[in-house]
Amino acid sequence: MLLPGSTLGVLGGGQLGRMFCMAARNMGYRSVVLEPQQNCPAAAVADRHIQADYTDRDALQQLAELCDAITTEFENVPAESLEFLEQKKPVHPSAQAVAIARHRIQEKQYATEAGLSPAPYALIQSADDFASAVETTGFPAILKTTTLGYDGKGQQLVNDHGELERAFEQFAQVECVLERRLSLAKEISVLLARNAEGNVACYPPAENEHRNGILHQSIVPARVDEALADKARLQAIGLANTLDYVGVLAVEFFITTDNQLVFNEMAPRPHNSGHYTLDATLTSQFEQQVRVMCGLPPGDARLLSPAVMVNLLGDLWPVDWANCLSHASLKLHLYGKAEARVGRKMGHYNLLATDPEQALNQAAEVFRLLSE
Ligand code: ADP
Ligand code: MG
């Protein structure tokens, strides 16, 4: 067990790394962030910033020497870097778990093994695979690069063979997965924390709404029937157990218009849809990340209040903060990014209310004021 006073390392210095470092600091841990970007969001909070590439062996060596345990804030760290660190210090989640979660085919295979149901899909390595893939998926379908996609990037809706060909060309013929485009009623995510002893704390599902492929808001608890919410939680826990996963895991599901629960993807880290946990649950997802990498039991994931989390993208800048801060039950979180760009995640707010619909209405009213 690593106790306060220990030093925790994180690969990646974005907002997730920043909020991890804040949780670590609150609890009396020191933190070190490895991130190539100067003035990154986490650097302002970490005790130390190693400014270097994620593949820089000297930097990785230094991180391993400084830290008692290491985690990551994103799944696209090179597997070799995590493997290198793993030989020196405890790394959670493991290099293997991160490698699975960053690969759209592998994550679907593991999810299937754990009893979850992804949309019908097929691997596309060359144009020769188109015909048999379409036999599995039909049209419309979505072509996704197997790695490096996020916020709707690296994927394209395709309605016929011509569009499929063009999309594959656009992705420079890298390995892709083709999936059936399902008719969605809702999207939800289940967040959990699991430690090495297999103890799990699982949050209630969040209901996620996207705009232009980027998460706009999460509503908690999700407005889905209880049986489906329970099923999603059990499936997410089952997946974590199958992977013998140690860390914070987010599992995204679709609920189709015919009420089927479909596995979409997983993230081996705290998740944007879990930011409400900073204010609305007994333990935040970032405290969970600290706890489980230190070998502590996960904290209580109980929801203290219905909440709506709204992302603040650079599109909204400049912002009249009085519109946010004059609201007594709004909790503002800004990531300290100097430059606001369209689509860039700059911060979020959580709006808490005793009644979920009230939280939703008030969150929307604030967002309307910010958008004016
Ligand atoms: P990202 O890594 O960008 O989050 P996702 O695979 O989660 O990629 O896809 C982003 C969004 O695209 C989803 O949240 C959902 O709205 C939509 N989407 C993805 N796959 C499908 C599908 N098979 N059917 C219908 N909608 C989909
Ligand atoms: Mg997603």
Tab-separated table of C-alpha atoms and ligand atoms in Angstrom:
chain	number	residue	atom	x	y	z
A	1	MET	CA	0.000	0.000	0.000
A	2	LEU	CA	1.341	3.403	-0.960
A	3	LEU	CA	0.369	6.005	1.599
A	4	PRO	CA	0.342	9.828	1.560
A	5	GLY	CA	3.848	11.151	1.073
A	6	SER	CA	4.437	8.720	-1.818
A	7	THR	CA	5.042	10.071	-5.322
A	8	LEU	CA	2.699	9.214	-8.185
A	9	GLY	CA	3.547	9.562	-11.860
A	10	VAL	CA	1.200	10.211	-14.759
A	11	LEU	CA	1.814	9.971	-18.479
A	12	GLY	CA	0.074	12.897	-20.153
A	13	GLY	CA	-0.482	16.415	-18.887
A	14	GLY	CA	-3.932	17.331	-20.198
A	15	GLN	CA	-7.016	18.039	-18.101
A	16	LEU	CA	-7.324	14.436	-16.943
A	17	GLY	CA	-3.739	14.498	-15.719
A	18	ARG	CA	-4.388	17.839	-14.055
A	19	MET	CA	-7.427	16.608	-12.132
A	20	PHE	CA	-5.512	13.452	-11.170
A	21	CYS	CA	-2.694	15.610	-9.754
A	22	MET	CA	-5.226	17.728	-7.855
A	23	ALA	CA	-6.742	14.626	-6.251
A	24	ALA	CA	-3.275	13.307	-5.413
A	25	ARG	CA	-2.271	16.613	-3.853
A	26	ASN	CA	-5.487	16.826	-1.805
A	27	MET	CA	-4.671	13.473	-0.302
A	28	GLY	CA	-1.049	14.343	0.467
A	29	TYR	CA	0.666	12.558	-2.404
A	30	ARG	CA	3.310	14.115	-4.619
A	31	SER	CA	2.893	13.949	-8.381
A	32	VAL	CA	5.131	13.959	-11.443
A	33	VAL	CA	3.789	14.431	-14.968
A	34	LEU	CA	5.542	13.384	-18.170
A	35	GLU	CA	4.275	15.478	-21.076
A	36	PRO	CA	6.041	17.035	-24.098
A	37	GLN	CA	3.962	20.230	-24.069
A	38	GLN	CA	5.203	23.163	-22.022
A	39	ASN	CA	2.570	24.884	-19.811
A	40	CYS	CA	0.243	21.885	-20.104
A	41	PRO	CA	-2.826	21.835	-17.808
A	42	ALA	CA	-1.255	19.342	-15.369
A	43	ALA	CA	2.074	21.173	-15.078
A	44	ALA	CA	0.467	23.935	-13.018
A	45	VAL	CA	-0.585	21.386	-10.387
A	46	ALA	CA	2.057	18.641	-10.441
A	47	ASP	CA	5.041	18.835	-8.117
A	48	ARG	CA	7.241	18.196	-11.105
A	49	HIS	CA	6.903	18.278	-14.895
A	50	ILE	CA	9.274	16.216	-17.013
A	51	GLN	CA	8.970	17.872	-20.399
A	52	ALA	CA	9.796	15.146	-22.894
A	53	ASP	CA	8.297	12.822	-25.438
A	54	TYR	CA	6.455	9.696	-24.202
A	55	THR	CA	9.057	7.520	-25.921
A	56	ASP	CA	12.088	9.314	-24.447
A	57	ARG	CA	13.954	6.566	-22.549
A	58	ASP	CA	15.861	8.943	-20.272
A	59	ALA	CA	12.641	10.709	-19.339
A	60	LEU	CA	10.872	7.406	-18.675
A	61	GLN	CA	13.807	6.261	-16.581
A	62	GLN	CA	13.657	9.494	-14.591
A	63	LEU	CA	9.896	9.098	-14.087
A	64	ALA	CA	10.408	5.552	-12.813
A	65	GLU	CA	13.114	6.695	-10.400
A	66	LEU	CA	11.047	9.572	-9.011
A	67	CYS	CA	7.754	7.702	-8.610
A	68	ASP	CA	6.406	4.887	-6.454
A	69	ALA	CA	3.631	4.043	-8.940
A	70	ILE	CA	2.642	5.261	-12.396
A	71	THR	CA	-0.629	5.746	-14.288
A	72	THR	CA	-1.739	7.277	-17.571
A	73	GLU	CA	-4.298	9.874	-18.590
A	74	PHE	CA	-4.729	8.626	-22.157
A	75	GLU	CA	-4.665	5.347	-24.045
A	76	ASN	CA	-2.470	6.408	-26.938
A	77	VAL	CA	0.784	6.195	-25.031
A	78	PRO	CA	3.108	3.827	-26.868
A	79	ALA	CA	2.790	0.322	-25.373
A	80	GLU	CA	6.590	0.035	-25.214
A	81	SER	CA	6.745	3.040	-22.860
A	82	LEU	CA	4.331	1.452	-20.378
A	83	GLU	CA	6.108	-1.893	-20.718
A	84	PHE	CA	9.438	-0.205	-19.983
A	85	LEU	CA	7.981	1.464	-16.875
A	86	GLU	CA	6.305	-1.758	-15.761
A	87	GLN	CA	9.705	-3.421	-15.391
A	88	LYS	CA	10.671	-0.785	-12.836
A	89	LYS	CA	7.577	0.303	-10.916
A	90	PRO	CA	3.901	-0.650	-10.503
A	91	VAL	CA	1.902	0.669	-13.488
A	92	HIS	CA	-1.922	0.800	-13.316
A	93	PRO	CA	-3.719	0.193	-15.572
A	94	SER	CA	-1.287	-2.345	-17.018
A	95	ALA	CA	0.432	-1.924	-20.379
A	96	GLN	CA	-1.630	-4.856	-21.621
A	97	ALA	CA	-4.977	-3.368	-20.560
A	98	VAL	CA	-4.110	-0.052	-22.185
A	99	ALA	CA	-3.050	-1.821	-25.389
A	100	ILE	CA	-6.408	-3.604	-25.534
A	101	ALA	CA	-8.452	-0.474	-24.859
A	102	ARG	CA	-6.676	1.541	-27.541
A	103	HIS	CA	-7.410	-1.048	-30.230
A	104	ARG	CA	-11.005	-1.161	-31.471
A	105	ILE	CA	-10.859	-4.808	-32.595
A	106	GLN	CA	-9.148	-6.110	-29.475
A	107	GLU	CA	-11.513	-4.287	-27.137
A	108	LYS	CA	-14.502	-5.775	-28.956
A	109	GLN	CA	-12.968	-9.259	-28.749
A	110	TYR	CA	-12.381	-8.999	-25.005
A	111	ALA	CA	-15.818	-7.479	-24.493
A	112	THR	CA	-17.402	-10.377	-26.389
A	113	GLU	CA	-15.422	-12.862	-24.313
A	114	ALA	CA	-16.782	-11.165	-21.185
A	115	GLY	CA	-20.350	-11.613	-22.460
A	116	LEU	CA	-20.947	-8.102	-23.799
A	117	SER	CA	-22.421	-7.466	-27.259
A	118	PRO	CA	-20.730	-5.087	-29.702
A	119	ALA	CA	-22.422	-3.999	-32.945
A	120	PRO	CA	-21.762	-6.418	-35.838
A	121	TYR	CA	-18.274	-5.554	-37.099
A	122	ALA	CA	-15.484	-6.700	-39.396
A	123	LEU	CA	-11.796	-6.019	-39.768
A	124	ILE	CA	-10.655	-4.134	-42.876
A	125	GLN	CA	-6.984	-4.429	-43.770
A	126	SER	CA	-7.265	-3.930	-47.519
A	127	ALA	CA	-9.887	-3.301	-50.208
A	128	ASP	CA	-10.161	-7.084	-50.562
A	129	ASP	CA	-12.002	-7.164	-47.220
A	130	PHE	CA	-14.826	-4.790	-48.268
A	131	ALA	CA	-17.273	-7.340	-49.688
A	132	SER	CA	-17.219	-9.806	-46.799
A	133	ALA	CA	-17.209	-6.976	-44.234
A	134	VAL	CA	-20.337	-5.447	-45.746
A	135	GLU	CA	-21.975	-8.864	-45.650
A	136	THR	CA	-21.574	-8.704	-41.865
A	137	THR	CA	-22.488	-5.062	-41.293
A	138	GLY	CA	-24.728	-3.997	-44.178
A	139	PHE	CA	-25.201	-0.279	-44.935
A	140	PRO	CA	-25.248	2.284	-43.443
A	141	ALA	CA	-22.034	1.451	-41.619
A	142	ILE	CA	-19.287	3.347	-39.844
A	143	LEU	CA	-15.652	2.956	-40.811
A	144	LYS	CA	-13.311	3.583	-37.862
A	145	THR	CA	-9.522	3.453	-37.712
A	146	THR	CA	-8.630	0.676	-35.253
A	147	THR	CA	-6.423	3.030	-33.230
A	148	LEU	CA	-5.994	6.731	-32.439
A	149	GLY	CA	-9.641	7.802	-32.911
A	150	TYR	CA	-11.259	10.160	-30.391
A	151	ASP	CA	-14.079	12.724	-30.194
A	152	GLY	CA	-15.537	11.342	-33.440
A	153	LYS	CA	-12.239	11.741	-35.290
A	154	GLY	CA	-10.952	8.783	-37.305
A	155	GLN	CA	-14.418	7.623	-38.244
A	156	GLN	CA	-16.736	8.088	-41.187
A	157	LEU	CA	-20.335	7.131	-41.948
A	158	VAL	CA	-20.563	5.171	-45.189
A	159	ASN	CA	-23.795	4.496	-47.082
A	160	ASP	CA	-22.547	2.441	-50.031
A	161	HIS	CA	-19.481	0.768	-51.519
A	162	GLY	CA	-18.279	3.982	-53.173
A	163	GLU	CA	-18.310	5.868	-49.883
A	164	LEU	CA	-16.584	2.981	-48.132
A	165	GLU	CA	-13.789	3.032	-50.734
A	166	ARG	CA	-13.352	6.783	-50.430
A	167	ALA	CA	-13.347	6.726	-46.622
A	168	PHE	CA	-10.696	3.984	-46.560
A	169	GLU	CA	-8.587	6.068	-48.985
A	170	GLN	CA	-9.042	9.101	-46.719
A	171	PHE	CA	-7.694	7.083	-43.786
A	172	ALA	CA	-4.639	6.249	-45.932
A	173	GLN	CA	-5.682	2.560	-45.898
A	174	VAL	CA	-4.634	2.041	-42.272
A	175	GLU	CA	-6.248	-0.920	-40.528
A	176	CYS	CA	-9.920	-0.175	-39.855
A	177	VAL	CA	-13.026	-1.709	-38.380
A	178	LEU	CA	-16.361	-1.482	-40.179
A	179	GLU	CA	-19.404	-1.564	-37.881
A	180	ARG	CA	-23.106	-1.573	-38.476
A	181	ARG	CA	-24.549	1.888	-37.850
A	182	LEU	CA	-27.192	1.235	-35.229
A	183	SER	CA	-30.289	3.267	-34.576
A	184	LEU	CA	-29.635	4.751	-31.135
A	185	ALA	CA	-32.152	5.729	-28.495
A	186	LYS	CA	-29.487	6.762	-25.982
A	187	GLU	CA	-25.826	6.507	-25.116
A	188	ILE	CA	-24.671	5.715	-21.601
A	189	SER	CA	-21.356	5.074	-19.910
A	190	VAL	CA	-20.488	3.090	-16.822
A	191	LEU	CA	-17.499	4.147	-14.794
A	192	LEU	CA	-15.819	1.942	-12.239
A	193	ALA	CA	-12.655	1.589	-10.207
A	194	ARG	CA	-11.092	-1.790	-9.480
A	195	ASN	CA	-8.055	-2.572	-7.361
A	196	ALA	CA	-5.594	-5.445	-7.505
A	197	GLU	CA	-7.594	-7.470	-4.988
A	198	GLY	CA	-10.616	-7.297	-7.273
A	199	ASN	CA	-12.607	-4.842	-5.157
A	200	VAL	CA	-14.850	-2.738	-7.392
A	201	ALA	CA	-16.704	0.543	-6.923
A	202	CYS	CA	-19.129	1.162	-9.765
A	203	TYR	CA	-20.964	4.432	-10.454
A	204	PRO	CA	-24.508	4.655	-11.779
A	205	PRO	CA	-24.681	4.964	-15.596
A	206	ALA	CA	-24.337	8.460	-17.059
A	207	GLU	CA	-26.448	9.461	-20.049
A	208	ASN	CA	-24.307	11.116	-22.686
A	209	GLU	CA	-25.270	13.588	-25.400
A	210	HIS	CA	-22.769	14.443	-28.138
A	211	ARG	CA	-22.587	17.430	-30.460
A	212	ASN	CA	-20.369	17.242	-33.559
A	213	GLY	CA	-18.890	13.997	-32.232
A	214	ILE	CA	-17.801	15.605	-28.938
A	215	LEU	CA	-19.484	14.984	-25.603
A	216	HIS	CA	-21.764	17.924	-24.839
A	217	GLN	CA	-23.379	16.839	-21.595
A	218	SER	CA	-23.770	13.937	-19.214
A	219	ILE	CA	-26.900	13.445	-17.148
A	220	VAL	CA	-26.681	11.410	-13.950
A	221	PRO	CA	-28.445	9.225	-13.163
A	222	ALA	CA	-29.138	8.231	-16.779
A	223	ARG	CA	-32.830	8.240	-17.644
A	224	VAL	CA	-33.040	4.523	-18.413
A	225	ASP	CA	-35.038	1.790	-16.758
A	226	GLU	CA	-33.486	0.215	-13.718
A	227	ALA	CA	-33.094	-3.267	-15.203
A	228	LEU	CA	-31.076	-1.884	-18.100
A	229	ALA	CA	-28.949	0.273	-15.791
A	230	ASP	CA	-28.191	-2.783	-13.635
A	231	LYS	CA	-27.363	-4.857	-16.696
A	232	ALA	CA	-24.918	-2.201	-17.935
A	233	ARG	CA	-23.201	-2.044	-14.564
A	234	LEU	CA	-22.918	-5.827	-14.310
A	235	GLN	CA	-21.485	-6.006	-17.835
A	236	ALA	CA	-18.914	-3.301	-17.122
A	237	ILE	CA	-17.846	-5.067	-13.923
A	238	GLY	CA	-17.701	-8.379	-15.799
A	239	LEU	CA	-15.426	-6.819	-18.406
A	240	ALA	CA	-13.117	-5.370	-15.737
A	241	ASN	CA	-12.941	-8.776	-14.039
A	242	THR	CA	-12.205	-10.578	-17.317
A	243	LEU	CA	-9.317	-8.185	-17.966
A	244	ASP	CA	-8.210	-8.402	-14.319
A	245	TYR	CA	-8.230	-4.655	-14.704
A	246	VAL	CA	-6.669	-2.384	-12.080
A	247	GLY	CA	-7.527	1.291	-12.397
A	248	VAL	CA	-10.437	3.478	-13.438
A	249	LEU	CA	-12.353	2.086	-16.402
A	250	ALA	CA	-15.104	3.750	-18.451
A	251	VAL	CA	-17.334	1.550	-20.593
A	252	GLU	CA	-19.491	3.214	-23.273
A	253	PHE	CA	-22.741	1.545	-24.294
A	254	PHE	CA	-25.424	2.236	-26.871
A	255	ILE	CA	-29.076	1.656	-26.136
A	256	THR	CA	-30.717	0.954	-29.473
A	257	THR	CA	-34.228	2.014	-30.439
A	258	ASP	CA	-35.311	-1.605	-29.848
A	259	ASN	CA	-33.892	-1.374	-26.309
A	260	GLN	CA	-30.802	-3.542	-26.778
A	261	LEU	CA	-27.683	-2.833	-24.734
A	262	VAL	CA	-24.682	-2.700	-27.085
A	263	PHE	CA	-21.016	-2.377	-26.084
A	264	ASN	CA	-19.325	0.539	-27.862
A	265	GLU	CA	-15.833	1.084	-26.452
A	266	MET	CA	-13.873	1.417	-23.241
A	267	ALA	CA	-11.371	3.936	-21.904
A	268	PRO	CA	-8.638	2.768	-19.501
A	269	ARG	CA	-8.736	5.968	-17.437
A	270	PRO	CA	-11.057	8.577	-15.966
A	271	HIS	CA	-13.567	9.723	-18.582
A	272	ASN	CA	-15.136	12.996	-19.608
A	273	SER	CA	-18.578	11.569	-18.772
A	274	GLY	CA	-17.309	10.993	-15.211
A	275	HIS	CA	-16.450	14.599	-14.459
A	276	TYR	CA	-19.685	14.970	-12.506
A	277	THR	CA	-18.050	12.765	-9.836
A	278	LEU	CA	-15.913	15.755	-8.821
A	279	ASP	CA	-18.976	17.256	-7.134
A	280	ALA	CA	-21.824	14.762	-7.057
A	281	THR	CA	-20.401	11.544	-5.609
A	282	LEU	CA	-18.687	10.602	-2.400
A	283	THR	CA	-15.462	9.765	-4.267
A	284	SER	CA	-14.350	11.390	-7.516
A	285	GLN	CA	-13.002	9.327	-10.400
A	286	PHE	CA	-9.612	10.973	-9.904
A	287	GLU	CA	-9.480	10.028	-6.241
A	288	GLN	CA	-10.323	6.482	-7.376
A	289	GLN	CA	-7.360	6.573	-9.769
A	290	VAL	CA	-5.087	7.566	-6.877
A	291	ARG	CA	-6.594	4.992	-4.538
A	292	VAL	CA	-6.382	1.934	-6.748
A	293	MET	CA	-2.882	2.661	-8.088
A	294	CYS	CA	-1.791	2.917	-4.444
A	295	GLY	CA	-3.321	-0.449	-3.579
A	296	LEU	CA	-6.034	1.134	-1.431
A	297	PRO	CA	-9.651	0.004	-1.612
A	298	PRO	CA	-11.765	2.028	-4.071
A	299	GLY	CA	-13.810	4.778	-2.434
A	300	ASP	CA	-17.598	4.751	-2.143
A	301	ALA	CA	-19.090	5.583	-5.569
A	302	ARG	CA	-22.455	6.605	-4.141
A	303	LEU	CA	-24.275	9.439	-5.913
A	304	LEU	CA	-25.019	12.303	-3.509
A	305	SER	CA	-27.129	14.340	-5.887
A	306	PRO	CA	-28.487	14.220	-9.428
A	307	ALA	CA	-26.132	16.203	-11.643
A	308	VAL	CA	-25.608	17.411	-15.180
A	309	MET	CA	-22.085	17.957	-16.510
A	310	VAL	CA	-21.701	20.336	-19.450
A	311	ASN	CA	-18.459	20.644	-21.430
A	312	LEU	CA	-17.094	24.106	-22.154
A	313	LEU	CA	-15.428	24.088	-25.575
A	314	GLY	CA	-13.248	26.829	-26.995
A	315	ASP	CA	-16.112	27.713	-29.354
A	316	LEU	CA	-17.743	29.585	-26.461
A	317	TRP	CA	-14.782	31.903	-25.800
A	318	PRO	CA	-14.638	34.610	-24.598
A	319	VAL	CA	-17.025	33.655	-21.798
A	320	ASP	CA	-18.873	35.928	-19.399
A	321	TRP	CA	-18.119	33.939	-16.241
A	322	ALA	CA	-20.692	35.856	-14.227
A	323	ASN	CA	-23.320	33.795	-16.083
A	324	CYS	CA	-21.809	30.665	-14.547
A	325	LEU	CA	-20.663	31.843	-11.179
A	326	SER	CA	-23.812	33.700	-10.187
A	327	HIS	CA	-25.534	30.301	-10.086
A	328	ALA	CA	-25.330	28.929	-6.534
A	329	SER	CA	-25.457	25.220	-7.406
A	330	LEU	CA	-23.119	25.315	-10.391
A	331	LYS	CA	-19.567	24.051	-9.919
A	332	LEU	CA	-17.077	25.449	-12.424
A	333	HIS	CA	-13.928	23.576	-13.461
A	334	LEU	CA	-11.447	25.207	-15.844
A	335	TYR	CA	-8.368	23.444	-17.136
A	336	GLY	CA	-5.989	26.400	-17.368
A	337	LYS	CA	-5.486	26.192	-21.141
A	338	ALA	CA	-4.078	29.445	-22.487
A	339	GLU	CA	-5.517	29.282	-25.977
A	340	ALA	CA	-9.171	28.642	-26.791
A	341	ARG	CA	-9.705	26.805	-30.079
A	342	VAL	CA	-12.888	25.509	-31.702
A	343	GLY	CA	-13.648	22.017	-30.362
A	344	ARG	CA	-10.981	22.263	-27.643
A	345	LYS	CA	-12.096	21.158	-24.178
A	346	MET	CA	-11.419	24.171	-21.936
A	347	GLY	CA	-13.434	23.199	-18.879
A	348	HIS	CA	-16.817	21.974	-17.714
A	349	TYR	CA	-19.465	22.740	-15.155
A	350	ASN	CA	-21.525	20.475	-12.965
A	351	LEU	CA	-24.998	21.559	-12.080
A	352	LEU	CA	-26.528	19.852	-9.068
A	353	ALA	CA	-30.204	19.803	-8.106
A	354	THR	CA	-32.467	17.575	-6.057
A	355	ASP	CA	-34.492	16.784	-9.162
A	356	PRO	CA	-32.723	15.554	-12.346
A	357	GLU	CA	-35.043	17.457	-14.702
A	358	GLN	CA	-34.387	20.637	-12.755
A	359	ALA	CA	-30.626	20.097	-13.053
A	360	LEU	CA	-31.053	19.561	-16.778
A	361	ASN	CA	-33.143	22.707	-17.250
A	362	GLN	CA	-30.810	24.867	-15.219
A	363	ALA	CA	-27.716	23.495	-16.973
A	364	ALA	CA	-29.331	24.250	-20.331
A	365	GLU	CA	-30.284	27.761	-19.253
A	366	VAL	CA	-26.690	28.532	-18.235
A	367	PHE	CA	-25.426	27.076	-21.504
A	368	ARG	CA	-27.866	29.249	-23.445
A	369	LEU	CA	-26.546	32.355	-21.692
A	370	LEU	CA	-22.938	31.319	-22.418
A	371	SER	CA	-23.725	30.727	-26.088
A	372	GLU	CA	-25.256	34.172	-26.667
B	1	ADP	P1	-14.790	8.071	-30.097
B	1	ADP	O1	-13.501	7.382	-29.809
B	1	ADP	O2	-14.652	9.235	-31.016
B	1	ADP	O3	-15.576	8.366	-28.844
B	1	ADP	P2	-16.922	6.172	-30.697
B	1	ADP	O4	-16.703	4.820	-31.290
B	1	ADP	O5	-17.383	6.223	-29.292
B	1	ADP	O6	-15.587	6.994	-30.954
B	1	ADP	O7	-17.955	6.935	-31.626
B	1	ADP	C1	-18.311	8.282	-31.416
B	1	ADP	C2	-19.809	8.443	-31.540
B	1	ADP	O8	-20.264	8.052	-32.840
B	1	ADP	C3	-20.595	7.581	-30.580
B	1	ADP	O9	-20.659	8.175	-29.303
B	1	ADP	C4	-21.928	7.482	-31.285
B	1	ADP	O10	-22.678	8.682	-31.128
B	1	ADP	C5	-21.530	7.382	-32.752
B	1	ADP	N1	-21.363	5.973	-33.154
B	1	ADP	C6	-20.216	5.269	-33.124
B	1	ADP	N2	-20.401	3.994	-33.524
B	1	ADP	C7	-21.695	3.876	-33.829
B	1	ADP	C8	-22.516	2.795	-34.334
B	1	ADP	N3	-22.015	1.589	-34.590
B	1	ADP	N4	-23.840	3.054	-34.550
B	1	ADP	C9	-24.359	4.274	-34.301
B	1	ADP	N5	-23.647	5.329	-33.828
B	1	ADP	C10	-22.331	5.142	-33.599
B	2	MG	MG	-16.609	7.146	-27.636
